[in-house]
mmCIF file of C-alpha atoms and ligand atoms in Angstrom:
data_model
loop_
_atom_site.group_PDB
_atom_site.id
_atom_site.type_symbol
_atom_site.label_atom_id
_atom_site.label_comp_id
_atom_site.label_asym_id
_atom_site.label_seq_id
_atom_site.Cartn_x
_atom_site.Cartn_y
_atom_site.Cartn_z
ATOM 1 C CA MET A 1 -18.339 -1.997 -2.705
ATOM 2 C CA GLN A 2 -18.643 1.241 -4.608
ATOM 3 C CA THR A 3 -17.147 0.662 -8.040
ATOM 4 C CA THR A 4 -19.779 -0.247 -10.567
ATOM 5 C CA GLY A 5 -19.855 -1.214 -14.206
ATOM 6 C CA GLN A 6 -16.762 -2.337 -16.044
ATOM 7 C CA MET A 7 -14.597 0.736 -15.513
ATOM 8 C CA PHE A 8 -11.478 -1.441 -15.249
ATOM 9 C CA SER A 9 -12.309 -3.931 -17.951
ATOM 10 C CA GLY A 10 -9.121 -5.087 -19.739
ATOM 11 C CA LYS A 11 -6.924 -3.551 -17.016
ATOM 12 C CA LYS A 12 -4.267 -5.521 -15.163
ATOM 13 C CA ALA A 13 -3.464 -4.795 -11.552
ATOM 14 C CA LEU A 14 -0.647 -6.103 -9.395
ATOM 15 C CA ILE A 15 -1.511 -6.114 -5.682
ATOM 16 C CA LEU A 16 1.294 -6.280 -3.104
ATOM 17 C CA GLY A 17 0.420 -6.527 0.569
ATOM 18 C CA VAL A 18 -2.550 -8.793 1.078
ATOM 19 C CA ALA A 19 -2.086 -10.707 4.335
ATOM 20 C CA ASN A 20 -5.734 -11.559 4.992
ATOM 21 C CA GLU A 21 -9.263 -10.370 4.306
ATOM 22 C CA ARG A 22 -8.747 -7.343 6.577
ATOM 23 C CA SER A 23 -5.795 -6.004 4.562
ATOM 24 C CA LEU A 24 -6.228 -2.585 2.986
ATOM 25 C CA ALA A 25 -4.709 -4.053 -0.200
ATOM 26 C CA TRP A 26 -7.553 -6.568 -0.306
ATOM 27 C CA ALA A 27 -10.157 -3.807 -0.041
ATOM 28 C CA ILE A 28 -8.598 -2.050 -3.057
ATOM 29 C CA ALA A 29 -8.289 -5.359 -4.931
ATOM 30 C CA ARG A 30 -11.997 -6.055 -4.462
ATOM 31 C CA GLU A 31 -12.946 -2.656 -5.868
ATOM 32 C CA LEU A 32 -10.719 -3.162 -8.913
ATOM 33 C CA HIS A 33 -12.164 -6.637 -9.407
ATOM 34 C CA GLN A 34 -15.675 -5.240 -9.133
ATOM 35 C CA GLY A 35 -14.806 -2.862 -11.963
ATOM 36 C CA GLY A 36 -13.596 -5.735 -14.139
ATOM 37 C CA ALA A 37 -9.803 -5.631 -13.650
ATOM 38 C CA GLU A 38 -7.646 -8.753 -13.785
ATOM 39 C CA LEU A 39 -5.597 -9.160 -10.628
ATOM 40 C CA ALA A 40 -2.235 -10.628 -9.626
ATOM 41 C CA PHE A 41 -1.247 -11.025 -5.976
ATOM 42 C CA THR A 42 1.929 -11.432 -3.997
ATOM 43 C CA PHE A 43 2.372 -12.942 -0.585
ATOM 44 C CA GLN A 44 5.226 -12.885 1.886
ATOM 45 C CA GLY A 45 6.096 -16.250 3.409
ATOM 46 C CA ASP A 46 4.376 -19.652 3.469
ATOM 47 C CA ALA A 47 2.071 -18.776 6.354
ATOM 48 C CA LEU A 48 0.454 -15.986 4.363
ATOM 49 C CA GLU A 49 0.275 -18.013 1.149
ATOM 50 C CA LYS A 50 -2.494 -20.089 2.760
ATOM 51 C CA ARG A 51 -4.464 -16.899 3.360
ATOM 52 C CA VAL A 52 -3.803 -15.189 0.048
ATOM 53 C CA ARG A 53 -4.465 -18.079 -2.365
ATOM 54 C CA PRO A 54 -8.148 -18.555 -1.487
ATOM 55 C CA LEU A 55 -8.728 -14.802 -1.590
ATOM 56 C CA ALA A 56 -7.087 -14.631 -5.024
ATOM 57 C CA GLU A 57 -9.209 -17.540 -6.242
ATOM 58 C CA SER A 58 -12.352 -15.799 -5.046
ATOM 59 C CA VAL A 59 -11.643 -13.011 -7.559
ATOM 60 C CA GLN A 60 -10.581 -15.442 -10.318
ATOM 61 C CA SER A 61 -6.922 -14.510 -10.047
ATOM 62 C CA THR A 62 -4.469 -17.141 -11.250
ATOM 63 C CA ILE A 63 -1.261 -15.200 -10.621
ATOM 64 C CA VAL A 64 -0.123 -15.564 -7.012
ATOM 65 C CA VAL A 65 3.602 -15.067 -6.549
ATOM 66 C CA PRO A 66 5.838 -15.015 -3.447
ATOM 67 C CA CYS A 67 7.587 -11.697 -2.966
ATOM 68 C CA ASN A 68 9.600 -10.465 -0.032
ATOM 69 C CA VAL A 69 10.252 -6.869 -1.085
ATOM 70 C CA ALA A 70 13.531 -6.856 0.860
ATOM 71 C CA ASP A 71 14.910 -9.249 -1.754
ATOM 72 C CA ASP A 72 15.677 -7.888 -5.247
ATOM 73 C CA ALA A 73 15.742 -11.378 -6.738
ATOM 74 C CA GLN A 74 12.157 -12.005 -5.575
ATOM 75 C CA ILE A 75 10.989 -8.677 -7.000
ATOM 76 C CA GLU A 76 12.673 -9.518 -10.310
ATOM 77 C CA ASN A 77 11.060 -12.950 -10.325
ATOM 78 C CA LEU A 78 7.650 -11.372 -9.673
ATOM 79 C CA PHE A 79 8.009 -9.082 -12.664
ATOM 80 C CA SER A 80 9.289 -11.844 -14.914
ATOM 81 C CA VAL A 81 6.058 -13.728 -14.123
ATOM 82 C CA ILE A 82 3.959 -10.622 -14.891
ATOM 83 C CA ARG A 83 5.912 -10.041 -18.097
ATOM 84 C CA GLU A 84 5.410 -13.627 -19.191
ATOM 85 C CA LYS A 85 1.715 -13.940 -18.253
ATOM 86 C CA TRP A 86 0.470 -10.459 -19.073
ATOM 87 C CA GLY A 87 3.211 -8.630 -20.997
ATOM 88 C CA ALA A 88 1.737 -5.377 -19.663
ATOM 89 C CA LEU A 89 0.526 -3.744 -16.477
ATOM 90 C CA ASP A 90 -1.868 -0.908 -15.619
ATOM 91 C CA TYR A 91 -1.887 -0.618 -11.828
ATOM 92 C CA VAL A 92 0.352 -1.409 -8.899
ATOM 93 C CA ILE A 93 -1.049 -1.325 -5.379
ATOM 94 C CA HIS A 94 1.890 -1.136 -2.965
ATOM 95 C CA SER A 95 0.475 -1.805 0.486
ATOM 96 C CA VAL A 96 3.531 -3.055 2.312
ATOM 97 C CA ALA A 97 5.230 -1.869 5.497
ATOM 98 C CA PHE A 98 7.315 -3.378 8.247
ATOM 99 C CA ALA A 99 9.283 -2.327 11.322
ATOM 100 C CA ASN A 100 10.588 -4.446 14.152
ATOM 101 C CA ARG A 101 8.095 -4.630 16.984
ATOM 102 C CA GLU A 102 10.579 -3.167 19.485
ATOM 103 C CA ASP A 103 10.838 -0.095 17.253
ATOM 104 C CA LEU A 104 7.077 0.513 17.412
ATOM 105 C CA GLU A 105 7.021 1.296 21.107
ATOM 106 C CA GLY A 106 8.926 3.383 23.596
ATOM 107 C CA ARG A 107 11.432 6.030 22.564
ATOM 108 C CA PHE A 108 12.244 6.705 18.888
ATOM 109 C CA VAL A 109 15.716 7.796 19.945
ATOM 110 C CA ASN A 110 16.519 4.165 20.772
ATOM 111 C CA THR A 111 15.932 2.882 17.228
ATOM 112 C CA SER A 112 18.925 0.829 16.144
ATOM 113 C CA ARG A 113 20.722 1.355 12.847
ATOM 114 C CA GLU A 114 19.479 -2.035 11.701
ATOM 115 C CA GLY A 115 15.896 -1.332 12.799
ATOM 116 C CA PHE A 116 15.955 1.992 10.945
ATOM 117 C CA ARG A 117 17.391 0.378 7.824
ATOM 118 C CA THR A 118 14.803 -2.428 7.858
ATOM 119 C CA ALA A 119 11.828 -0.077 8.231
ATOM 120 C CA LEU A 120 13.017 2.264 5.471
ATOM 121 C CA ASP A 121 14.008 -0.570 3.150
ATOM 122 C CA ILE A 122 10.755 -2.522 3.310
ATOM 123 C CA SER A 123 8.343 0.370 3.752
ATOM 124 C CA ALA A 124 9.836 3.004 1.436
ATOM 125 C CA TYR A 125 12.623 1.749 -0.837
ATOM 126 C CA SER A 126 10.446 -1.134 -2.044
ATOM 127 C CA LEU A 127 8.172 1.373 -3.814
ATOM 128 C CA LEU A 128 11.093 2.451 -6.029
ATOM 129 C CA ALA A 129 12.193 -1.108 -6.708
ATOM 130 C CA VAL A 130 8.693 -2.090 -7.790
ATOM 131 C CA SER A 131 8.028 1.101 -9.781
ATOM 132 C CA ARG A 132 11.268 0.669 -11.738
ATOM 133 C CA LEU A 133 10.190 -2.748 -12.998
ATOM 134 C CA ALA A 134 6.563 -1.700 -13.522
ATOM 135 C CA GLU A 135 7.535 1.271 -15.720
ATOM 136 C CA PRO A 136 8.383 -0.622 -18.944
ATOM 137 C CA LEU A 137 5.231 -2.739 -18.607
ATOM 138 C CA MET A 138 3.057 0.364 -18.215
ATOM 139 C CA GLU A 139 4.576 2.281 -21.101
ATOM 140 C CA GLY A 140 2.051 3.348 -23.700
ATOM 141 C CA ARG A 141 -0.901 2.427 -21.426
ATOM 142 C CA GLY A 142 -0.634 5.155 -18.817
ATOM 143 C CA GLY A 143 -0.708 3.548 -15.397
ATOM 144 C CA SER A 144 -1.276 4.199 -11.752
ATOM 145 C CA ILE A 145 0.890 3.287 -8.800
ATOM 146 C CA VAL A 146 -0.740 3.642 -5.385
ATOM 147 C CA THR A 147 0.910 3.301 -1.998
ATOM 148 C CA LEU A 148 -0.374 3.518 1.578
ATOM 149 C CA THR A 149 0.819 5.996 4.153
ATOM 150 C CA TYR A 150 -0.207 7.440 7.522
ATOM 151 C CA TYR A 151 -0.320 10.841 9.221
ATOM 152 C CA GLY A 152 2.575 9.769 11.468
ATOM 153 C CA ALA A 153 4.746 10.799 8.491
ATOM 154 C CA GLU A 154 3.941 14.447 9.229
ATOM 155 C CA LYS A 155 3.312 14.703 12.944
ATOM 156 C CA VAL A 156 4.516 12.793 15.963
ATOM 157 C CA ILE A 157 2.214 9.927 16.861
ATOM 158 C CA PRO A 158 3.542 8.192 19.990
ATOM 159 C CA ASN A 159 4.827 4.640 19.275
ATOM 160 C CA TYR A 160 4.636 5.073 15.472
ATOM 161 C CA ASN A 161 8.305 6.099 15.710
ATOM 162 C CA VAL A 162 10.540 4.803 12.893
ATOM 163 C CA MET A 163 7.495 3.974 10.788
ATOM 164 C CA GLY A 164 6.677 7.685 10.721
ATOM 165 C CA VAL A 165 10.136 8.364 9.326
ATOM 166 C CA ALA A 166 9.697 5.569 6.773
ATOM 167 C CA LYS A 167 6.329 6.992 5.714
ATOM 168 C CA ALA A 168 7.867 10.463 5.328
ATOM 169 C CA ALA A 169 10.463 8.906 3.004
ATOM 170 C CA LEU A 170 7.677 7.067 1.200
ATOM 171 C CA GLU A 171 5.655 10.252 0.628
ATOM 172 C CA ALA A 172 8.738 12.075 -0.679
ATOM 173 C CA SER A 173 9.481 9.089 -2.916
ATOM 174 C CA VAL A 174 5.956 9.358 -4.335
ATOM 175 C CA ARG A 175 6.743 12.920 -5.452
ATOM 176 C CA TYR A 176 10.087 12.051 -7.043
ATOM 177 C CA LEU A 177 8.655 8.972 -8.746
ATOM 178 C CA ALA A 178 5.719 11.002 -10.057
ATOM 179 C CA TYR A 179 8.227 13.411 -11.615
ATOM 180 C CA ASP A 180 10.257 10.620 -13.197
ATOM 181 C CA LEU A 181 7.314 8.644 -14.544
ATOM 182 C CA GLY A 182 5.029 11.580 -15.398
ATOM 183 C CA PRO A 183 6.210 11.974 -19.015
ATOM 184 C CA LYS A 184 5.092 8.388 -19.614
ATOM 185 C CA LYS A 185 1.668 9.211 -18.126
ATOM 186 C CA ILE A 186 2.320 6.894 -15.227
ATOM 187 C CA ARG A 187 0.885 8.405 -12.042
ATOM 188 C CA VAL A 188 2.116 7.787 -8.511
ATOM 189 C CA ASN A 189 0.078 8.686 -5.426
ATOM 190 C CA ALA A 190 -0.258 7.849 -1.759
ATOM 191 C CA ILE A 191 -3.370 7.256 0.310
ATOM 192 C CA SER A 192 -3.040 8.505 3.873
ATOM 193 C CA ALA A 193 -5.529 6.351 5.715
ATOM 194 C CA GLY A 194 -6.907 6.781 9.199
ATOM 195 C CA PRO A 195 -6.328 3.854 11.577
ATOM 196 C CA VAL A 196 -7.978 0.553 10.650
ATOM 197 C CA LYS A 197 -7.597 -2.658 12.654
ATOM 198 C CA THR A 198 -5.410 -4.916 10.487
ATOM 199 C CA LEU A 199 -2.529 -7.304 11.083
ATOM 200 C CA ALA A 200 0.065 -4.548 10.593
ATOM 201 C CA ALA A 201 -1.823 -2.236 12.954
ATOM 202 C CA ALA A 202 -1.724 -4.894 15.675
ATOM 203 C CA GLY A 203 2.075 -4.476 15.741
ATOM 204 C CA ILE A 204 1.786 -0.883 16.984
ATOM 205 C CA ARG A 205 1.670 -0.562 20.745
ATOM 206 C CA ASP A 206 -1.523 1.033 22.058
ATOM 207 C CA PHE A 207 -3.144 0.913 18.627
ATOM 208 C CA ARG A 208 -6.531 0.802 20.325
ATOM 209 C CA THR A 209 -5.844 4.146 21.969
ATOM 210 C CA MET A 210 -4.924 5.516 18.540
ATOM 211 C CA LEU A 211 -8.216 4.251 17.175
ATOM 212 C CA ALA A 212 -10.272 5.685 20.028
ATOM 213 C CA ALA A 213 -8.483 9.040 19.746
ATOM 214 C CA ALA A 214 -9.140 9.095 16.007
ATOM 215 C CA GLU A 215 -12.846 8.663 16.569
ATOM 216 C CA GLU A 216 -12.994 11.437 19.112
ATOM 217 C CA LYS A 217 -10.766 13.935 17.308
ATOM 218 C CA THR A 218 -11.958 13.719 13.719
ATOM 219 C CA PRO A 219 -14.383 16.370 12.491
ATOM 220 C CA MET A 220 -16.705 13.558 11.408
ATOM 221 C CA LYS A 221 -16.481 11.815 14.811
ATOM 222 C CA GLU A 222 -15.972 8.455 13.200
ATOM 223 C CA THR A 223 -13.155 6.175 12.160
ATOM 224 C CA ILE A 224 -12.786 4.785 8.684
ATOM 225 C CA ASN A 225 -12.909 1.232 7.388
ATOM 226 C CA ALA A 226 -11.036 -0.764 4.767
ATOM 227 C CA GLU A 227 -13.811 -0.200 2.212
ATOM 228 C CA ASP A 228 -13.196 3.552 2.381
ATOM 229 C CA VAL A 229 -9.582 2.901 1.428
ATOM 230 C CA GLY A 230 -10.706 0.503 -1.297
ATOM 231 C CA ALA A 231 -12.887 3.165 -2.887
ATOM 232 C CA LEU A 232 -10.098 5.764 -2.875
ATOM 233 C CA GLY A 233 -7.615 3.243 -4.270
ATOM 234 C CA ALA A 234 -9.960 2.475 -7.142
ATOM 235 C CA PHE A 235 -10.564 6.180 -7.738
ATOM 236 C CA LEU A 236 -6.803 6.780 -8.012
ATOM 237 C CA CYS A 237 -6.596 4.087 -10.681
ATOM 238 C CA GLY A 238 -9.656 5.292 -12.577
ATOM 239 C CA PRO A 239 -10.257 7.985 -15.182
ATOM 240 C CA GLY A 240 -11.371 10.545 -12.579
ATOM 241 C CA ALA A 241 -7.775 10.728 -11.334
ATOM 242 C CA LYS A 242 -6.077 10.922 -14.720
ATOM 243 C CA ARG A 243 -4.383 14.252 -13.881
ATOM 244 C CA ILE A 244 -3.664 13.493 -10.237
ATOM 245 C CA THR A 245 -0.100 12.519 -9.488
ATOM 246 C CA GLY A 246 2.609 12.966 -6.857
ATOM 247 C CA THR A 247 0.129 13.632 -4.111
ATOM 248 C CA THR A 248 -1.060 12.236 -0.789
ATOM 249 C CA LEU A 249 -4.820 11.981 -0.476
ATOM 250 C CA TYR A 250 -6.408 11.540 2.951
ATOM 251 C CA VAL A 251 -9.166 9.170 3.861
ATOM 252 C CA ASP A 252 -9.323 9.826 7.597
ATOM 253 C CA SER A 253 -12.680 11.502 8.346
ATOM 254 C CA GLY A 254 -10.757 14.797 8.334
ATOM 255 C CA ALA A 255 -8.329 13.924 11.156
ATOM 256 C CA HIS A 256 -5.386 15.621 9.417
ATOM 257 C CA ILE A 257 -6.943 19.111 9.549
ATOM 258 C CA MET A 258 -7.109 19.139 13.348
ATOM 259 C CA ALA A 259 -4.560 20.915 15.554
HETATM 260 P P1 LIG B 301 -1.580 -5.805 6.613
HETATM 261 O O1 LIG B 301 -0.806 -6.470 7.685
HETATM 262 O O2 LIG B 301 -2.799 -6.463 6.161
HETATM 263 O O3 LIG B 301 -0.648 -5.515 5.359
HETATM 264 C C1 LIG B 301 0.728 -5.277 5.472
HETATM 265 C C2 LIG B 301 1.388 -6.122 4.417
HETATM 266 O O4 LIG B 301 2.797 -5.866 4.348
HETATM 267 C C3 LIG B 301 1.241 -7.621 4.710
HETATM 268 O O5 LIG B 301 0.587 -8.235 3.623
HETATM 269 C C4 LIG B 301 2.654 -8.098 4.818
HETATM 270 O O6 LIG B 301 2.833 -9.400 4.298
HETATM 271 C C5 LIG B 301 3.375 -7.086 3.972
HETATM 272 N N1 LIG B 301 4.813 -7.092 4.200
HETATM 273 C C6 LIG B 301 5.508 -6.797 5.336
HETATM 274 N N2 LIG B 301 6.830 -6.982 5.134
HETATM 275 C C7 LIG B 301 6.969 -7.392 3.847
HETATM 276 C C8 LIG B 301 8.068 -7.773 3.044
HETATM 277 N N3 LIG B 301 9.322 -7.774 3.512
HETATM 278 N N4 LIG B 301 7.838 -8.146 1.755
HETATM 279 C C9 LIG B 301 6.579 -8.176 1.261
HETATM 280 N N5 LIG B 301 5.505 -7.831 1.969
HETATM 281 C C10 LIG B 301 5.691 -7.465 3.255
HETATM 282 O O7 LIG B 301 -1.904 -4.346 7.188
HETATM 283 P P2 LIG B 301 -2.494 -3.039 6.462
HETATM 284 O O8 LIG B 301 -2.931 -2.172 7.569
HETATM 285 O O9 LIG B 301 -3.425 -3.422 5.396
HETATM 286 O O10 LIG B 301 -1.190 -2.368 5.851
HETATM 287 C C11 LIG B 301 -1.063 -2.024 4.496
HETATM 288 C C12 LIG B 301 -0.429 -0.659 4.342
HETATM 289 O O11 LIG B 301 -1.311 0.328 4.851
HETATM 290 C C13 LIG B 301 0.883 -0.474 5.105
HETATM 291 O O12 LIG B 301 1.758 0.294 4.302
HETATM 292 C C14 LIG B 301 0.448 0.317 6.310
HETATM 293 O O13 LIG B 301 1.499 1.073 6.870
HETATM 294 C C15 LIG B 301 -0.596 1.201 5.655
HETATM 295 N N6 LIG B 301 -1.513 1.885 6.573
HETATM 296 C C16 LIG B 301 -2.252 1.159 7.459
HETATM 297 C C17 LIG B 301 -3.104 1.820 8.312
HETATM 298 C C18 LIG B 301 -3.895 1.060 9.327
HETATM 299 O O14 LIG B 301 -4.363 1.650 10.292
HETATM 300 N N7 LIG B 301 -4.114 -0.239 9.142
HETATM 301 C C19 LIG B 301 -3.239 3.225 8.250
HETATM 302 C C20 LIG B 301 -2.500 3.928 7.317
HETATM 303 C C21 LIG B 301 -1.624 3.248 6.486
#
């Protein structure tokens, strides 16, 4: 852990996307907790609730709410809980993505209309839906919204397929949201992380090859870990990033500069 002191004392952070202790969202949550922030968590589905509750308890969080981001009613319910319990919000960590397994292998050209819609809805549109409800709670406090993306948004990474298209939409959404929310001093940024072995990553065919290639091709000759993402997530919420918005920051050992 890299955040020290009580940099986030009195701050309230909503964390979407913890599935287990390997989740990138969890790494960011731990950094914010370390800095003194109060945390609220969401989980998707009963199976994950069993994983998320103990993690939330370990950082003294008492707000743990179900939220499938494909369902507007669940997003509204989440924010009504936040409104009631906190009445305000400083940070949102949006660390959610999904595509059907069959769309994360083989030829992109075969992606079905439904598979395309699902990936874009859950992985990109959900950022807008959440930001819209976060905005009034962040008003007058500034605020930071952070999402997670990957280099497959910019260049072709075999098997990443429709998720690359969803991440491109996500990164563009970050820019448009930053423009909309900027006058209220609410910042919106994306972290483009190098590959890390998580539950979501396991859904991508040949992920191990991706990981091995990343190690070999990066200028630093090493892959990253969840803690690296945690540190950048905390930085984007903290005072050092107070004039940084609408951007994608890389934590990938330099992979994105390579031809
Ligand atoms: P993860 O599996 O731990 O997290 C993904 C989360 O998305 C899970 O908590 C899952 O419950 C949630 N989710 C999926 N569909 C949902 C829905 N309909 N409603 C609500 N939540 C839903 O894996 P992770 O690697 O920590 O992924 C987090 C984010 O980081 C994703 O956006 C992913 O694309 C991004 N990312 C991951 C890597 C990597 O290599 N692991 C690299 C770059 C970016």
